[in-house]
């Protein structure tokens, strides 16, 4: 029996947003690996072993998945949203690069999912409807100075922005600083959408102007979507026009 590794995105939460392609590999898998809350989204069944691990152990998890595949298992590594957006796909390739050369002949595939920024932008309208960028606000794996630099340059470039991992208990001051930087770089009327738990029963969307945004509006279940200078509110909707005049 030949093993494989599939790194799959489970989407933002709603089960109907899991792609049929991802469902099909989960049906064929012998082992599922991932961060506890994501693995819990996979239904148990005979013949399937669920391996839950804590966050911050992405590389160990990736090595474990590759070892099991080399052993003939059919392994799915699950991420929320899209596995290539601040998630497990890069971790698996880092482990592959650092691992034994025979891992290079393993059957590895990455299956996309609906990332939080797309689900959040759709729920609000089309805030990412023109040029945009995504920034991970966690400073676990990069220096805070780099986050601020990218933020300033994105604001200068007038990109709409999607912020992931905006605010953790370990780092409560970080997001307050982000708002300060935005206030220095953007006008007070800039539109911000705090999109929390998008596509789940707890979904909450909050549309505010930069002047009224506070750090408490974001938590680790929130993707923060900042409009460009052209982003507009029409009725309940927020959108960025396709053209710049
Ligand atoms: N790979 C994921 C992102 C993982 S980083 C993706 O593509 O969506 C985890 C961060 O994603 C969270 O801190 C939050 O900012 C965001 N996120 C994930 N699911 C979300 C959801 N349902 N609603 C809002 N934000 C979400």
CSV table of C-alpha atoms and ligand atoms in Angstrom, one decimal:
chain,number,residue,atom,x,y,z
A,1,UNK,CA,0.0,0.0,0.0
A,2,UNK,CA,1.4,3.4,-0.9
A,3,UNK,CA,0.9,6.3,1.4
A,4,UNK,CA,0.2,9.9,0.8
A,5,UNK,CA,-0.1,13.3,2.5
A,6,UNK,CA,-2.8,15.7,1.6
A,7,UNK,CA,-2.8,19.1,3.3
A,8,UNK,CA,-6.4,20.3,3.2
A,9,UNK,CA,-8.3,23.4,4.1
A,10,UNK,CA,-11.6,22.9,6.0
A,11,UNK,CA,-12.9,26.4,5.2
A,12,UNK,CA,-14.0,28.9,7.8
A,13,UNK,CA,-16.4,26.7,9.8
A,14,UNK,CA,-19.6,26.0,7.9
A,15,UNK,CA,-19.7,22.4,6.9
A,16,UNK,CA,-21.2,23.3,3.5
A,17,UNK,CA,-18.0,25.3,2.8
A,18,UNK,CA,-15.8,22.2,2.9
A,19,UNK,CA,-15.1,21.4,-0.7
A,20,UNK,CA,-16.2,18.0,-2.1
A,21,UNK,CA,-12.5,17.4,-3.0
A,22,UNK,CA,-11.5,17.7,0.7
A,23,UNK,CA,-14.5,15.5,1.8
A,24,UNK,CA,-13.4,12.8,-0.7
A,25,UNK,CA,-9.8,12.7,0.7
A,26,UNK,CA,-11.1,12.6,4.3
A,27,UNK,CA,-13.2,9.6,3.3
A,28,UNK,CA,-10.1,7.8,2.1
A,29,UNK,CA,-7.7,8.8,4.9
A,30,UNK,CA,-6.3,6.4,7.6
A,31,UNK,CA,-5.0,9.3,9.7
A,32,UNK,CA,-5.9,13.0,10.3
A,33,UNK,CA,-3.4,15.3,11.9
A,34,UNK,CA,-4.0,18.9,13.1
A,35,UNK,CA,-4.6,21.5,15.7
A,36,UNK,CA,-7.2,20.2,18.2
A,37,UNK,CA,-10.3,22.3,17.1
A,38,UNK,CA,-9.7,21.6,13.5
A,39,UNK,CA,-9.3,17.8,14.0
A,40,UNK,CA,-12.6,17.9,16.0
A,41,UNK,CA,-14.4,19.0,12.9
A,42,UNK,CA,-13.6,15.7,11.2
A,43,UNK,CA,-16.2,12.9,11.8
A,44,UNK,CA,-14.9,9.8,13.6
A,45,UNK,CA,-15.3,6.5,11.8
A,46,UNK,CA,-13.8,3.0,12.0
A,47,UNK,CA,-10.3,2.8,10.4
A,48,UNK,CA,-9.6,6.5,10.9
A,49,UNK,CA,-7.2,7.7,13.6
A,50,UNK,CA,-7.5,11.3,14.7
A,51,UNK,CA,-4.2,12.9,15.9
A,52,UNK,CA,-4.9,16.1,17.8
A,53,UNK,CA,-2.0,18.4,18.7
A,54,UNK,CA,-1.7,21.8,20.4
A,55,UNK,CA,-0.9,24.9,18.4
A,56,UNK,CA,2.7,26.1,18.0
A,57,UNK,CA,3.9,22.5,17.2
A,58,UNK,CA,3.3,22.8,13.5
A,59,UNK,CA,6.7,21.4,12.5
A,60,UNK,CA,6.4,18.3,14.8
A,61,UNK,CA,3.0,17.7,13.3
A,62,UNK,CA,4.3,18.0,9.8
A,63,UNK,CA,7.1,15.6,10.5
A,64,UNK,CA,4.7,13.2,12.0
A,65,UNK,CA,2.4,13.4,8.9
A,66,UNK,CA,5.4,12.7,6.5
A,67,UNK,CA,6.6,9.8,8.7
A,68,UNK,CA,3.2,8.2,8.6
A,69,UNK,CA,2.9,8.6,4.8
A,70,UNK,CA,6.4,7.1,4.4
A,71,UNK,CA,5.0,4.2,6.4
A,72,UNK,CA,2.2,3.7,4.0
A,73,UNK,CA,-0.6,5.6,5.7
A,74,UNK,CA,-3.0,7.9,4.0
A,75,UNK,CA,-2.7,11.1,5.9
A,76,UNK,CA,-4.7,14.3,5.8
A,77,UNK,CA,-3.2,17.4,7.5
A,78,UNK,CA,-6.1,19.7,8.3
A,79,UNK,CA,-6.1,23.5,8.6
A,80,UNK,CA,-8.9,25.9,8.9
A,81,UNK,CA,-9.7,28.1,5.9
A,82,UNK,CA,-7.1,27.6,3.3
A,83,UNK,CA,-4.0,25.5,4.2
A,84,UNK,CA,-1.7,27.9,2.4
A,85,UNK,CA,-2.8,31.0,4.3
A,86,UNK,CA,-0.8,31.2,7.6
A,87,UNK,CA,-1.4,27.4,8.0
A,88,UNK,CA,0.0,23.9,7.6
A,89,UNK,CA,1.0,23.7,4.0
A,90,UNK,CA,4.2,25.7,4.4
A,91,UNK,CA,5.0,23.8,7.6
A,92,UNK,CA,4.9,20.5,5.7
A,93,UNK,CA,7.2,21.8,3.0
A,94,UNK,CA,9.6,23.1,5.6
A,95,UNK,CA,9.7,19.6,7.2
A,96,UNK,CA,10.1,18.1,3.7
A,97,UNK,CA,13.1,20.3,3.0
A,98,UNK,CA,14.8,19.5,6.3
A,99,UNK,CA,13.9,15.8,6.2
A,100,UNK,CA,15.4,12.7,4.5
A,101,UNK,CA,15.8,12.8,0.8
A,102,UNK,CA,13.4,9.9,0.2
A,103,UNK,CA,10.5,12.0,1.5
A,104,UNK,CA,10.8,13.9,-1.8
A,105,UNK,CA,9.2,11.0,-3.7
A,106,UNK,CA,6.2,10.9,-1.4
A,107,UNK,CA,2.8,11.6,-2.9
A,108,UNK,CA,1.9,15.1,-1.5
A,109,UNK,CA,-1.0,17.3,-2.5
A,110,UNK,CA,-2.4,20.6,-1.2
A,111,UNK,CA,-6.2,21.1,-1.5
A,112,UNK,CA,-7.4,24.7,-1.1
A,113,UNK,CA,-10.2,25.9,1.1
A,114,UNK,CA,-12.1,29.1,1.6
A,115,UNK,CA,-9.9,31.4,3.7
A,116,UNK,CA,-11.4,33.6,6.5
A,117,UNK,CA,-10.7,36.8,4.5
A,118,UNK,CA,-12.9,35.6,1.6
A,119,UNK,CA,-15.7,34.3,3.7
A,120,UNK,CA,-15.6,37.6,5.8
A,121,UNK,CA,-15.4,39.8,2.7
A,122,UNK,CA,-18.3,38.0,1.1
A,123,UNK,CA,-20.4,38.3,4.3
A,124,UNK,CA,-19.8,42.0,4.4
A,125,UNK,CA,-20.1,42.6,0.6
A,126,UNK,CA,-16.9,43.0,-1.4
A,127,UNK,CA,-14.4,44.9,0.8
A,128,UNK,CA,-11.5,43.0,-0.9
A,129,UNK,CA,-12.9,43.8,-4.4
A,130,UNK,CA,-9.8,45.6,-5.5
A,131,UNK,CA,-6.1,45.2,-4.7
A,132,UNK,CA,-5.5,43.9,-1.2
A,133,UNK,CA,-3.0,42.2,1.0
A,134,UNK,CA,-3.1,39.8,3.9
A,135,UNK,CA,-1.0,40.2,7.0
A,136,UNK,CA,-0.6,37.8,9.9
A,137,UNK,CA,-0.4,40.0,13.1
A,138,UNK,CA,1.2,37.2,15.2
A,139,UNK,CA,4.8,37.9,16.1
A,140,UNK,CA,5.5,34.3,17.0
A,141,UNK,CA,7.5,33.7,13.9
A,142,UNK,CA,8.6,37.2,12.8
A,143,UNK,CA,9.7,40.4,14.5
A,144,UNK,CA,7.1,43.0,15.4
A,145,UNK,CA,9.0,45.7,13.5
A,146,UNK,CA,8.4,43.8,10.3
A,147,UNK,CA,4.7,43.7,11.0
A,148,UNK,CA,4.6,47.5,11.5
A,149,UNK,CA,6.7,48.0,8.4
A,150,UNK,CA,4.4,46.0,6.2
A,151,UNK,CA,1.4,47.7,7.7
A,152,UNK,CA,2.8,51.1,6.9
A,153,UNK,CA,3.7,50.2,3.4
A,154,UNK,CA,0.3,48.5,2.7
A,155,UNK,CA,-1.4,51.7,3.9
A,156,UNK,CA,0.9,53.9,1.8
A,157,UNK,CA,0.1,51.6,-1.2
A,158,UNK,CA,-3.6,52.1,-0.4
A,159,UNK,CA,-4.3,48.4,-0.3
A,160,UNK,CA,-7.3,47.0,1.4
A,161,UNK,CA,-6.0,44.7,4.1
A,162,UNK,CA,-7.0,41.5,5.9
A,163,UNK,CA,-5.5,40.9,9.3
A,164,UNK,CA,-5.2,37.3,10.7
A,165,UNK,CA,-4.4,36.4,14.3
A,166,UNK,CA,-5.2,40.0,15.3
A,167,UNK,CA,-5.1,39.8,19.0
A,168,UNK,CA,-4.2,37.1,21.5
A,169,UNK,CA,-4.2,37.0,25.3
A,170,UNK,CA,-0.4,36.7,25.2
A,171,UNK,CA,-0.1,39.8,23.1
A,172,UNK,CA,-3.0,42.2,23.9
A,173,UNK,CA,-1.0,45.3,23.2
A,174,UNK,CA,-0.2,44.4,19.6
A,175,UNK,CA,-3.5,45.2,18.0
A,176,UNK,CA,-3.8,48.6,19.8
A,177,UNK,CA,-0.5,49.4,18.2
A,178,UNK,CA,-1.8,48.4,14.8
A,179,UNK,CA,-4.7,50.8,15.2
A,180,UNK,CA,-2.3,53.6,16.1
A,181,UNK,CA,-0.2,52.9,13.0
A,182,UNK,CA,-3.4,52.9,10.8
A,183,UNK,CA,-4.5,56.2,12.4
A,184,UNK,CA,-1.2,57.8,11.5
A,185,UNK,CA,-1.4,56.5,7.9
A,186,UNK,CA,-5.1,56.7,7.0
A,187,UNK,CA,-8.0,59.1,7.3
A,188,UNK,CA,-10.4,58.7,10.3
A,189,UNK,CA,-13.3,57.7,8.1
A,190,UNK,CA,-11.5,54.6,6.8
A,191,UNK,CA,-14.0,51.6,6.9
A,192,UNK,CA,-13.1,48.6,9.0
A,193,UNK,CA,-15.0,45.3,9.2
A,194,UNK,CA,-14.5,43.1,12.3
A,195,UNK,CA,-15.7,39.7,11.0
A,196,UNK,CA,-15.9,37.2,13.9
A,197,UNK,CA,-16.5,33.5,13.6
A,198,UNK,CA,-17.6,33.9,10.0
A,199,UNK,CA,-20.0,31.2,8.7
A,200,UNK,CA,-20.6,29.7,12.2
A,201,UNK,CA,-23.6,30.1,14.4
A,202,UNK,CA,-21.7,32.8,16.4
A,203,UNK,CA,-20.9,34.9,13.3
A,204,UNK,CA,-20.8,38.6,14.1
A,205,UNK,CA,-19.9,41.4,11.7
A,206,UNK,CA,-19.2,44.9,12.9
A,207,UNK,CA,-18.6,47.8,10.5
A,208,UNK,CA,-16.9,50.8,12.0
A,209,UNK,CA,-14.8,53.8,11.0
A,210,UNK,CA,-11.2,53.8,11.9
A,211,UNK,CA,-11.8,56.7,14.4
A,212,UNK,CA,-14.2,54.5,16.3
A,213,UNK,CA,-12.3,51.2,16.2
A,214,UNK,CA,-11.0,49.8,19.6
A,215,UNK,CA,-8.7,46.9,20.3
A,216,UNK,CA,-11.5,44.9,22.1
A,217,UNK,CA,-13.4,44.6,18.8
A,218,UNK,CA,-10.9,41.9,17.7
A,219,UNK,CA,-10.0,38.5,19.1
A,220,UNK,CA,-8.4,35.4,17.8
A,221,UNK,CA,-11.7,34.3,16.1
A,222,UNK,CA,-11.8,37.6,14.1
A,223,UNK,CA,-10.4,38.5,10.7
A,224,UNK,CA,-10.1,42.3,10.5
A,225,UNK,CA,-10.8,43.7,7.1
A,226,UNK,CA,-9.6,47.3,6.5
A,227,UNK,CA,-10.8,49.0,3.4
A,228,UNK,CA,-8.8,51.1,1.0
A,229,UNK,CA,-9.4,54.9,0.8
A,230,UNK,CA,-12.0,54.1,-1.9
A,231,UNK,CA,-14.0,51.5,0.1
A,232,UNK,CA,-17.7,52.6,0.6
A,233,UNK,CA,-20.7,51.7,2.6
A,234,UNK,CA,-24.0,51.2,0.7
A,235,UNK,CA,-26.9,50.2,2.9
A,236,UNK,CA,-25.7,47.2,5.0
A,237,UNK,CA,-22.9,46.5,2.5
A,238,UNK,CA,-19.3,47.4,2.4
A,239,UNK,CA,-17.5,47.3,-1.0
A,240,UNK,CA,-14.4,48.5,-2.8
A,241,UNK,CA,-15.0,49.7,-6.3
A,242,UNK,CA,-13.3,48.0,-9.2
A,243,UNK,CA,-11.8,51.2,-10.7
A,244,UNK,CA,-9.7,54.0,-9.3
A,245,UNK,CA,-10.6,57.4,-10.7
B,1,LIG,N1,-5.7,29.2,7.3
B,1,LIG,C1,-6.7,30.0,7.9
B,1,LIG,C2,-6.1,31.0,8.8
B,1,LIG,C3,-5.4,30.5,10.0
B,1,LIG,S1,-4.8,31.7,11.1
B,1,LIG,C4,-7.6,30.6,6.8
B,1,LIG,O1,-7.2,30.6,5.6
B,1,LIG,O2,-8.6,31.2,7.1
B,1,LIG,C5,-6.1,31.8,12.3
B,1,LIG,C6,-6.8,33.1,12.1
B,1,LIG,O3,-7.7,33.1,11.0
B,1,LIG,C7,-7.7,33.6,13.3
B,1,LIG,O4,-7.0,34.2,14.3
B,1,LIG,C8,-8.6,34.6,12.6
B,1,LIG,O5,-8.0,35.8,12.3
B,1,LIG,C9,-8.8,33.9,11.2
B,1,LIG,N2,-10.0,33.0,11.1
B,1,LIG,C10,-10.1,31.7,11.0
B,1,LIG,N3,-11.4,31.3,10.9
B,1,LIG,C11,-12.2,32.4,11.0
B,1,LIG,C12,-13.6,32.6,11.0
B,1,LIG,N4,-14.5,31.6,10.8
B,1,LIG,N5,-14.0,33.9,11.1
B,1,LIG,C13,-13.1,34.9,11.3
B,1,LIG,N6,-11.8,34.8,11.3
B,1,LIG,C14,-11.3,33.5,11.2
